[in-house]
Amino acid sequence: MLRVYFGDKENAIYNTSVYFRHRYLDSWITEQFSKDIIADIDKSEVINSSTISSPVLGSISPLQLSGGVKALMLMKHFPGKVFNASNCGDNCAKWILELGKSQNFTINLFHVMDFGSDEFEIRVLNDKKLIVHNMEEFLEAGVKYLRENKS
């Protein structure tokens, strides 16, 4: 299940690009999940574990992928770590939900990410008993807990 903490979370990883550079494995790039997110988010194609074909940049290395793609791969491979998903655009939201269907992991947010109009299940860790099922409930929780964190 996807777990979200609104605001600053102790031990969260904020600089996903640096973390990715030092922790990713070449084998991640050729996994189907990675190929799918690279195609969807970066509009690029995986050629092999060290080369991605970008319509904008040409041939690039995995280190030149977008921050959102890097964060998603880290979420998948390090579910015990907390990653700041405010580094991701809303185009990553559906992939974050997809990961939450197959594994438990936690993200922190400093904004209300748009998870779309479909039903979902997210545990809000600011109140461990709270599970939200749609954007209306998620928005209410986000507004409440982000406001509290500013105090």
Tab-separated table of N, CA and C in Angstrom:
chain	number	residue	atom	x	y	z
A	1	MET	N	0.843	-1.179	0.000
A	1	MET	CA	0.000	0.000	0.000
A	1	MET	C	0.888	1.242	0.000
A	2	LEU	N	0.446	2.231	-0.745
A	2	LEU	CA	1.134	3.510	-0.757
A	2	LEU	C	0.826	4.254	0.534
A	3	ARG	N	1.888	4.766	1.147
A	3	ARG	CA	1.745	5.578	2.353
A	3	ARG	C	2.318	6.959	2.053
A	4	VAL	N	1.585	7.996	2.452
A	4	VAL	CA	2.001	9.368	2.200
A	4	VAL	C	2.121	10.101	3.522
A	5	TYR	N	3.203	10.844	3.664
A	5	TYR	CA	3.368	11.745	4.796
A	5	TYR	C	3.448	13.149	4.224
A	6	PHE	N	2.566	14.036	4.680
A	6	PHE	CA	2.591	15.421	4.231
A	6	PHE	C	3.558	16.218	5.090
A	7	GLY	N	4.558	16.825	4.445
A	7	GLY	CA	5.530	17.638	5.156
A	7	GLY	C	6.869	16.943	5.282
A	8	ASP	N	7.733	17.541	6.085
A	8	ASP	CA	9.084	17.045	6.278
A	8	ASP	C	9.055	15.737	7.052
A	9	LYS	N	9.744	14.747	6.553
A	9	LYS	CA	9.790	13.433	7.200
A	9	LYS	C	11.245	13.100	7.496
A	10	GLU	N	11.500	12.753	8.747
A	10	GLU	CA	12.854	12.401	9.143
A	10	GLU	C	13.375	11.269	8.271
A	11	ASN	N	14.625	11.392	7.850
A	11	ASN	CA	15.330	10.402	7.028
A	11	ASN	C	14.813	10.300	5.591
A	12	ALA	N	13.962	11.225	5.168
A	12	ALA	CA	13.510	11.212	3.773
A	12	ALA	C	14.674	11.583	2.863
A	13	ILE	N	14.651	11.046	1.664
A	13	ILE	CA	15.674	11.341	0.673
A	13	ILE	C	15.114	12.402	-0.262
A	14	TYR	N	15.748	13.562	-0.242
A	14	TYR	CA	15.267	14.711	-1.013
A	14	TYR	C	15.966	14.851	-2.350
A	15	ASN	N	17.244	14.540	-2.422
A	15	ASN	CA	17.975	14.685	-3.671
A	15	ASN	C	18.038	13.324	-4.363
A	16	THR	N	16.959	12.997	-5.064
A	16	THR	CA	16.868	11.677	-5.687
A	16	THR	C	17.895	11.497	-6.807
A	17	SER	N	18.288	12.574	-7.479
A	17	SER	CA	19.280	12.435	-8.560
A	17	SER	C	20.630	11.966	-8.024
A	18	VAL	N	21.064	12.536	-6.917
A	18	VAL	CA	22.337	12.118	-6.324
A	18	VAL	C	22.223	10.691	-5.798
A	19	TYR	N	21.120	10.391	-5.115
A	19	TYR	CA	20.922	9.042	-4.578
A	19	TYR	C	20.910	8.024	-5.718
A	20	PHE	N	20.199	8.347	-6.795
A	20	PHE	CA	20.119	7.465	-7.961
A	20	PHE	C	21.513	7.225	-8.543
A	21	ARG	N	22.283	8.286	-8.723
A	21	ARG	CA	23.615	8.179	-9.331
A	21	ARG	C	24.483	7.167	-8.584
A	22	HIS	N	24.343	7.130	-7.271
A	22	HIS	CA	25.214	6.277	-6.464
A	22	HIS	C	24.623	4.908	-6.136
A	23	ARG	N	23.348	4.694	-6.444
A	23	ARG	CA	22.712	3.440	-6.016
A	23	ARG	C	22.099	2.599	-7.141
A	24	TYR	N	21.803	3.187	-8.305
A	24	TYR	CA	21.091	2.416	-9.321
A	24	TYR	C	21.992	1.338	-9.923
A	25	LEU	N	21.352	0.304	-10.448
A	25	LEU	CA	22.048	-0.780	-11.135
A	25	LEU	C	21.632	-0.780	-12.598
A	26	ASP	N	22.556	-1.125	-13.482
A	26	ASP	CA	22.249	-1.169	-14.911
A	26	ASP	C	21.038	-2.061	-15.200
A	27	SER	N	20.897	-3.137	-14.446
A	27	SER	CA	19.799	-4.081	-14.689
A	27	SER	C	18.421	-3.448	-14.497
A	28	TRP	N	18.324	-2.402	-13.704
A	28	TRP	CA	17.037	-1.732	-13.506
A	28	TRP	C	16.491	-1.154	-14.807
A	29	ILE	N	17.387	-0.641	-15.629
A	29	ILE	CA	16.983	0.112	-16.818
A	29	ILE	C	16.232	-0.769	-17.800
A	30	THR	N	16.585	-2.025	-17.898
A	30	THR	CA	15.958	-2.914	-18.882
A	30	THR	C	14.755	-3.680	-18.321
A	31	GLU	N	14.396	-3.448	-17.072
A	31	GLU	CA	13.173	-4.053	-16.528
A	31	GLU	C	11.966	-3.430	-17.217
A	32	GLN	N	10.894	-4.193	-17.340
A	32	GLN	CA	9.706	-3.697	-18.036
A	32	GLN	C	9.127	-2.449	-17.364
A	33	PHE	N	9.100	-2.408	-16.042
A	33	PHE	CA	8.589	-1.231	-15.339
A	33	PHE	C	9.371	0.014	-15.755
A	34	SER	N	10.692	-0.090	-15.774
A	34	SER	CA	11.526	1.054	-16.149
A	34	SER	C	11.286	1.455	-17.596
A	35	LYS	N	11.222	0.481	-18.489
A	35	LYS	CA	10.951	0.794	-19.895
A	35	LYS	C	9.628	1.534	-20.032
A	36	ASP	N	8.622	1.093	-19.288
A	36	ASP	CA	7.293	1.706	-19.366
A	36	ASP	C	7.300	3.149	-18.846
A	37	ILE	N	7.949	3.385	-17.712
A	37	ILE	CA	7.947	4.754	-17.170
A	37	ILE	C	8.823	5.687	-18.002
A	38	ILE	N	9.909	5.161	-18.541
A	38	ILE	CA	10.764	5.977	-19.406
A	38	ILE	C	10.008	6.381	-20.667
A	39	ALA	N	9.266	5.437	-21.241
A	39	ALA	CA	8.474	5.738	-22.444
A	39	ALA	C	7.360	6.734	-22.130
A	40	ASP	N	6.672	6.536	-21.005
A	40	ASP	CA	5.533	7.380	-20.667
A	40	ASP	C	5.941	8.770	-20.187
A	41	ILE	N	6.869	8.843	-19.273
A	41	ILE	CA	7.211	10.117	-18.639
A	41	ILE	C	8.232	10.901	-19.462
A	42	ASP	N	9.291	10.236	-19.904
A	42	ASP	CA	10.337	10.937	-20.648
A	42	ASP	C	10.172	10.824	-22.168
A	43	LYS	N	9.160	10.077	-22.605
A	43	LYS	CA	8.918	9.903	-24.049
A	43	LYS	C	10.168	9.390	-24.755
A	44	SER	N	10.876	8.491	-24.087
A	44	SER	CA	12.140	7.970	-24.595
A	44	SER	C	12.096	6.449	-24.636
A	45	GLU	N	13.059	5.867	-25.345
A	45	GLU	CA	13.097	4.420	-25.530
A	45	GLU	C	14.401	3.853	-24.996
A	46	VAL	N	14.287	2.775	-24.231
A	46	VAL	CA	15.479	2.096	-23.718
A	46	VAL	C	16.089	1.276	-24.851
A	47	ILE	N	17.350	1.548	-25.148
A	47	ILE	CA	18.083	0.785	-26.156
A	47	ILE	C	18.795	-0.386	-25.480
A	48	ASN	N	19.487	-0.087	-24.395
A	48	ASN	CA	20.133	-1.116	-23.572
A	48	ASN	C	20.336	-0.515	-22.188
A	49	SER	N	21.018	-1.223	-21.328
A	49	SER	CA	21.132	-0.781	-19.930
A	49	SER	C	21.893	0.527	-19.755
A	50	SER	N	22.621	0.961	-20.758
A	50	SER	CA	23.379	2.200	-20.618
A	50	SER	C	22.990	3.286	-21.630
A	51	THR	N	22.015	2.990	-22.497
A	51	THR	CA	21.643	3.943	-23.539
A	51	THR	C	20.133	4.069	-23.667
A	52	ILE	N	19.675	5.304	-23.626
A	52	ILE	CA	18.263	5.623	-23.829
A	52	ILE	C	18.196	6.592	-24.997
A	53	SER	N	17.243	6.383	-25.886
A	53	SER	CA	17.060	7.273	-27.025
A	53	SER	C	15.975	8.288	-26.690
A	54	SER	N	16.390	9.547	-26.582
A	54	SER	CA	15.492	10.643	-26.252
A	54	SER	C	15.190	11.446	-27.522
A	55	PRO	N	13.908	11.773	-27.772
A	55	PRO	CA	13.595	12.571	-28.962
A	55	PRO	C	14.143	13.999	-28.868
A	56	VAL	N	14.447	14.451	-27.669
A	56	VAL	CA	14.949	15.810	-27.469
A	56	VAL	C	16.473	15.836	-27.367
A	57	LEU	N	17.038	14.909	-26.595
A	57	LEU	CA	18.472	14.942	-26.289
A	57	LEU	C	19.315	13.961	-27.097
A	58	GLY	N	18.684	13.068	-27.860
A	58	GLY	CA	19.423	12.030	-28.577
A	58	GLY	C	19.739	10.873	-27.651
A	59	SER	N	20.911	10.278	-27.815
A	59	SER	CA	21.321	9.160	-26.956
A	59	SER	C	21.783	9.715	-25.613
A	60	ILE	N	21.182	9.193	-24.543
A	60	ILE	CA	21.533	9.648	-23.196
A	60	ILE	C	21.808	8.450	-22.300
A	61	SER	N	22.463	8.725	-21.196
A	61	SER	CA	22.704	7.687	-20.190
A	61	SER	C	21.549	7.701	-19.196
A	62	PRO	N	21.417	6.664	-18.399
A	62	PRO	CA	20.381	6.651	-17.359
A	62	PRO	C	20.497	7.833	-16.388
A	63	LEU	N	21.685	8.371	-16.221
A	63	LEU	CA	21.875	9.503	-15.310
A	63	LEU	C	21.210	10.778	-15.828
A	64	GLN	N	20.852	10.810	-17.104
A	64	GLN	CA	20.216	11.980	-17.697
A	64	GLN	C	18.685	11.859	-17.773
A	65	LEU	N	18.142	10.795	-17.211
A	65	LEU	CA	16.688	10.651	-17.152
A	65	LEU	C	16.103	11.729	-16.246
A	66	SER	N	14.814	11.956	-16.367
A	66	SER	CA	14.162	12.970	-15.535
A	66	SER	C	14.185	12.562	-14.064
A	67	GLY	N	14.048	13.556	-13.215
A	67	GLY	CA	14.004	13.301	-11.774
A	67	GLY	C	12.852	12.402	-11.377
A	68	GLY	N	11.711	12.544	-12.059
A	68	GLY	CA	10.554	11.699	-11.751
A	68	GLY	C	10.816	10.236	-12.046
A	69	VAL	N	11.424	9.949	-13.193
A	69	VAL	CA	11.745	8.566	-13.554
A	69	VAL	C	12.737	7.980	-12.550
A	70	LYS	N	13.757	8.759	-12.211
A	70	LYS	CA	14.737	8.275	-11.235
A	70	LYS	C	14.068	7.987	-9.891
A	71	ALA	N	13.202	8.888	-9.454
A	71	ALA	CA	12.518	8.695	-8.165
A	71	ALA	C	11.651	7.437	-8.190
A	72	LEU	N	10.937	7.204	-9.279
A	72	LEU	CA	10.089	6.008	-9.374
A	72	LEU	C	10.915	4.730	-9.314
A	73	MET	N	12.038	4.704	-9.993
A	73	MET	CA	12.895	3.509	-9.939
A	73	MET	C	13.418	3.295	-8.520
A	74	LEU	N	13.777	4.382	-7.849
A	74	LEU	CA	14.243	4.255	-6.469
A	74	LEU	C	13.125	3.759	-5.557
A	75	MET	N	11.911	4.270	-5.726
A	75	MET	CA	10.774	3.811	-4.924
A	75	MET	C	10.565	2.319	-5.099
A	76	LYS	N	10.693	1.852	-6.331
A	76	LYS	CA	10.496	0.428	-6.618
A	76	LYS	C	11.580	-0.427	-5.964
A	77	HIS	N	12.810	0.027	-6.037
A	77	HIS	CA	13.926	-0.806	-5.592
A	77	HIS	C	14.338	-0.602	-4.136
A	78	PHE	N	13.883	0.483	-3.525
A	78	PHE	CA	14.181	0.737	-2.114
A	78	PHE	C	12.889	1.084	-1.381
A	79	PRO	N	11.938	0.129	-1.291
A	79	PRO	CA	10.647	0.443	-0.668
A	79	PRO	C	10.750	0.778	0.819
A	80	GLY	N	11.855	0.464	1.457
A	80	GLY	CA	12.037	0.795	2.866
A	80	GLY	C	12.509	2.221	3.103
A	81	LYS	N	12.880	2.918	2.043
A	81	LYS	CA	13.313	4.312	2.146
A	81	LYS	C	12.128	5.231	1.866
A	82	VAL	N	12.196	6.457	2.345
A	82	VAL	CA	11.166	7.465	2.089
A	82	VAL	C	11.728	8.461	1.085
A	83	PHE	N	11.037	8.611	-0.036
A	83	PHE	CA	11.483	9.537	-1.072
A	83	PHE	C	10.522	10.708	-1.184
A	84	ASN	N	11.087	11.893	-1.402
A	84	ASN	CA	10.286	13.098	-1.569
A	84	ASN	C	9.674	13.094	-2.963
A	85	ALA	N	8.385	12.820	-3.035
A	85	ALA	CA	7.702	12.743	-4.326
A	85	ALA	C	7.297	14.118	-4.839
A	86	SER	N	7.548	15.166	-4.071
A	86	SER	CA	7.317	16.510	-4.603
A	86	SER	C	8.348	16.846	-5.673
A	87	ASN	N	9.380	16.015	-5.816
A	87	ASN	CA	10.323	16.137	-6.924
A	87	ASN	C	9.728	15.618	-8.223
A	88	CYS	N	8.631	14.886	-8.117
A	88	CYS	CA	7.983	14.282	-9.280
A	88	CYS	C	6.842	15.173	-9.757
A	89	GLY	N	6.591	15.133	-11.035
A	89	GLY	CA	5.416	15.811	-11.562
A	89	GLY	C	4.184	14.932	-11.394
A	90	ASP	N	3.021	15.511	-11.653
A	90	ASP	CA	1.784	14.731	-11.568
A	90	ASP	C	1.748	13.589	-12.584
A	91	ASN	N	2.598	13.668	-13.627
A	91	ASN	CA	2.657	12.567	-14.593
A	91	ASN	C	3.237	11.296	-13.976
A	92	CYS	N	3.800	11.395	-12.795
A	92	CYS	CA	4.313	10.213	-12.080
A	92	CYS	C	3.263	9.590	-11.159
A	93	ALA	N	2.169	10.307	-10.916
A	93	ALA	CA	1.183	9.871	-9.921
A	93	ALA	C	0.611	8.494	-10.211
A	94	LYS	N	0.242	8.249	-11.461
A	94	LYS	CA	-0.349	6.937	-11.779
A	94	LYS	C	0.651	5.810	-11.545
A	95	TRP	N	1.937	6.090	-11.757
A	95	TRP	CA	2.962	5.071	-11.545
A	95	TRP	C	3.216	4.848	-10.058
A	96	ILE	N	3.112	5.901	-9.271
A	96	ILE	CA	3.237	5.759	-7.822
A	96	ILE	C	2.095	4.897	-7.293
A	97	LEU	N	0.874	5.157	-7.780
A	97	LEU	CA	-0.270	4.327	-7.382
A	97	LEU	C	-0.072	2.879	-7.813
A	98	GLU	N	0.453	2.681	-9.009
A	98	GLU	CA	0.686	1.327	-9.520
A	98	GLU	C	1.674	0.583	-8.632
A	99	LEU	N	2.753	1.235	-8.237
A	99	LEU	CA	3.708	0.604	-7.324
A	99	LEU	C	3.049	0.253	-5.998
A	100	GLY	N	2.156	1.125	-5.534
A	100	GLY	CA	1.475	0.897	-4.265
A	100	GLY	C	0.563	-0.313	-4.273
A	101	LYS	N	0.181	-0.781	-5.449
A	101	LYS	CA	-0.643	-1.994	-5.559
A	101	LYS	C	0.173	-3.255	-5.321
A	102	SER	N	1.483	-3.174	-5.568
A	102	SER	CA	2.304	-4.379	-5.469
A	102	SER	C	3.298	-4.368	-4.307
A	103	GLN	N	3.486	-3.206	-3.677
A	103	GLN	CA	4.435	-3.160	-2.562
A	103	GLN	C	4.065	-2.032	-1.612
A	104	ASN	N	4.494	-2.180	-0.379
A	104	ASN	CA	4.325	-1.119	0.614
A	104	ASN	C	5.522	-0.188	0.537
A	105	PHE	N	5.266	1.095	0.450
A	105	PHE	CA	6.340	2.071	0.492
A	105	PHE	C	5.763	3.426	0.871
A	106	THR	N	6.672	4.329	1.285
A	106	THR	CA	6.263	5.641	1.791
A	106	THR	C	6.918	6.745	0.978
A	107	ILE	N	6.118	7.776	0.692
A	107	ILE	CA	6.635	9.003	0.090
A	107	ILE	C	6.241	10.162	0.996
A	108	ASN	N	6.980	11.254	0.889
A	108	ASN	CA	6.504	12.469	1.540
A	108	ASN	C	6.219	13.497	0.465
A	109	LEU	N	5.266	14.368	0.757
A	109	LEU	CA	4.826	15.387	-0.194
A	109	LEU	C	4.726	16.736	0.494
A	110	PHE	N	5.067	17.779	-0.254
A	110	PHE	CA	4.896	19.150	0.210
A	110	PHE	C	3.809	19.851	-0.602
A	111	HIS	N	3.095	19.075	-1.382
A	111	HIS	CA	1.965	19.580	-2.162
A	111	HIS	C	0.962	18.439	-2.311
A	112	VAL	N	-0.214	18.751	-2.798
A	112	VAL	CA	-1.225	17.712	-3.025
A	112	VAL	C	-1.061	17.224	-4.464
A	113	MET	N	-0.468	16.060	-4.620
A	113	MET	CA	-0.268	15.467	-5.939
A	113	MET	C	-1.625	15.056	-6.500
A	114	ASP	N	-1.788	15.202	-7.794
A	114	ASP	CA	-3.048	14.840	-8.458
A	114	ASP	C	-3.008	13.368	-8.849
A	115	PHE	N	-3.714	12.537	-8.096
A	115	PHE	CA	-3.768	11.111	-8.360
A	115	PHE	C	-4.942	10.725	-9.265
A	116	GLY	N	-5.630	11.694	-9.825
A	116	GLY	CA	-6.660	11.417	-10.818
A	116	GLY	C	-8.030	11.166	-10.228
A	117	SER	N	-8.958	10.832	-11.111
A	117	SER	CA	-10.370	10.723	-10.731
A	117	SER	C	-10.799	9.313	-10.329
A	118	ASP	N	-9.950	8.320	-10.533
A	118	ASP	CA	-10.305	6.947	-10.158
A	118	ASP	C	-10.153	6.746	-8.651
A	119	GLU	N	-10.801	5.719	-8.148
A	119	GLU	CA	-10.660	5.348	-6.740
A	119	GLU	C	-9.258	4.781	-6.509
A	120	PHE	N	-8.736	4.971	-5.318
A	120	PHE	CA	-7.432	4.442	-4.939
A	120	PHE	C	-7.429	4.245	-3.436
A	121	GLU	N	-6.338	3.735	-2.929
A	121	GLU	CA	-6.193	3.535	-1.489
A	121	GLU	C	-4.813	4.011	-1.060
A	122	ILE	N	-4.807	5.068	-0.236
A	122	ILE	CA	-3.566	5.638	0.274
A	122	ILE	C	-3.709	5.840	1.781
A	123	ARG	N	-2.719	5.370	2.507
A	123	ARG	CA	-2.694	5.624	3.951
A	123	ARG	C	-1.944	6.932	4.183
A	124	VAL	N	-2.573	7.840	4.913
A	124	VAL	CA	-1.950	9.119	5.254
A	124	VAL	C	-1.292	8.958	6.620
A	125	LEU	N	0.023	9.010	6.643
A	125	LEU	CA	0.765	8.703	7.866
A	125	LEU	C	0.725	9.809	8.913
A	126	ASN	N	0.296	10.996	8.546
A	126	ASN	CA	0.154	12.042	9.556
A	126	ASN	C	-0.897	11.632	10.580
A	127	ASP	N	-1.828	10.772	10.169
A	127	ASP	CA	-2.847	10.173	11.037
A	127	ASP	C	-2.913	8.710	10.613
A	128	LYS	N	-2.192	7.848	11.313
A	128	LYS	CA	-2.012	6.463	10.867
A	128	LYS	C	-3.306	5.690	10.627
A	129	LYS	N	-4.405	6.176	11.152
A	129	LYS	CA	-5.686	5.484	10.951
A	129	LYS	C	-6.379	5.925	9.665
A	130	LEU	N	-5.887	6.992	9.047
A	130	LEU	CA	-6.575	7.571	7.898
A	130	LEU	C	-6.173	6.902	6.591
A	131	ILE	N	-7.157	6.337	5.919
A	131	ILE	CA	-6.979	5.819	4.567
A	131	ILE	C	-7.935	6.590	3.673
A	132	VAL	N	-7.382	7.178	2.606
A	132	VAL	CA	-8.205	7.944	1.671
A	132	VAL	C	-8.420	7.128	0.408
A	133	HIS	N	-9.554	7.394	-0.261
A	133	HIS	CA	-9.961	6.561	-1.390
A	133	HIS	C	-10.175	7.327	-2.688
A	134	ASN	N	-10.056	8.656	-2.636
A	134	ASN	CA	-10.259	9.457	-3.842
A	134	ASN	C	-9.589	10.815	-3.643
A	135	MET	N	-9.587	11.599	-4.708
A	135	MET	CA	-8.900	12.891	-4.645
A	135	MET	C	-9.552	13.857	-3.665
A	136	GLU	N	-10.853	13.800	-3.514
A	136	GLU	CA	-11.515	14.700	-2.565
A	136	GLU	C	-10.994	14.463	-1.151
A	137	GLU	N	-10.944	13.195	-0.744
A	137	GLU	CA	-10.439	12.862	0.588
A	137	GLU	C	-8.943	13.176	0.711
A	138	PHE	N	-8.192	12.896	-0.356
A	138	PHE	CA	-6.752	13.155	-0.337
A	138	PHE	C	-6.482	14.657	-0.231
A	139	LEU	N	-7.255	15.446	-0.960
A	139	LEU	CA	-7.114	16.903	-0.921
A	139	LEU	C	-7.394	17.443	0.480
A	140	GLU	N	-8.464	16.953	1.107
A	140	GLU	CA	-8.795	17.398	2.471
A	140	GLU	C	-7.651	17.086	3.436
A	141	ALA	N	-7.107	15.882	3.329
A	141	ALA	CA	-5.996	15.501	4.210
A	141	ALA	C	-4.769	16.367	3.921
A	142	GLY	N	-4.478	16.571	2.646
A	142	GLY	CA	-3.317	17.368	2.277
A	142	GLY	C	-3.403	18.787	2.798
A	143	VAL	N	-4.554	19.407	2.607
A	143	VAL	CA	-4.738	20.783	3.084
A	143	VAL	C	-4.563	20.842	4.600
A	144	LYS	N	-5.177	19.894	5.294
A	144	LYS	CA	-5.097	19.880	6.756
A	144	LYS	C	-3.660	19.712	7.243
A	145	TYR	N	-2.967	18.699	6.752
A	145	TYR	CA	-1.652	18.393	7.293
A	145	TYR	C	-0.557	19.307	6.756
A	146	LEU	N	-0.698	19.817	5.559
A	146	LEU	CA	0.288	20.774	5.068
A	146	LEU	C	0.169	22.100	5.812
A	147	ARG	N	-1.060	22.476	6.160
A	147	ARG	CA	-1.270	23.696	6.947
A	147	ARG	C	-0.669	23.524	8.334
A	148	GLU	N	-0.871	22.349	8.953
A	148	GLU	CA	-0.320	22.097	10.297
A	148	GLU	C	1.203	22.154	10.280
A	149	ASN	N	1.819	21.644	9.195
A	149	ASN	CA	3.282	21.646	9.105
A	149	ASN	C	3.860	23.034	8.963
A	150	LYS	N	3.078	23.996	8.489
A	150	LYS	CA	3.567	25.366	8.349
A	150	LYS	C	3.561	26.115	9.671
A	151	SER	N	2.812	25.612	10.614
A	151	SER	CA	2.695	26.289	11.929
A	151	SER	C	3.954	26.128	12.740
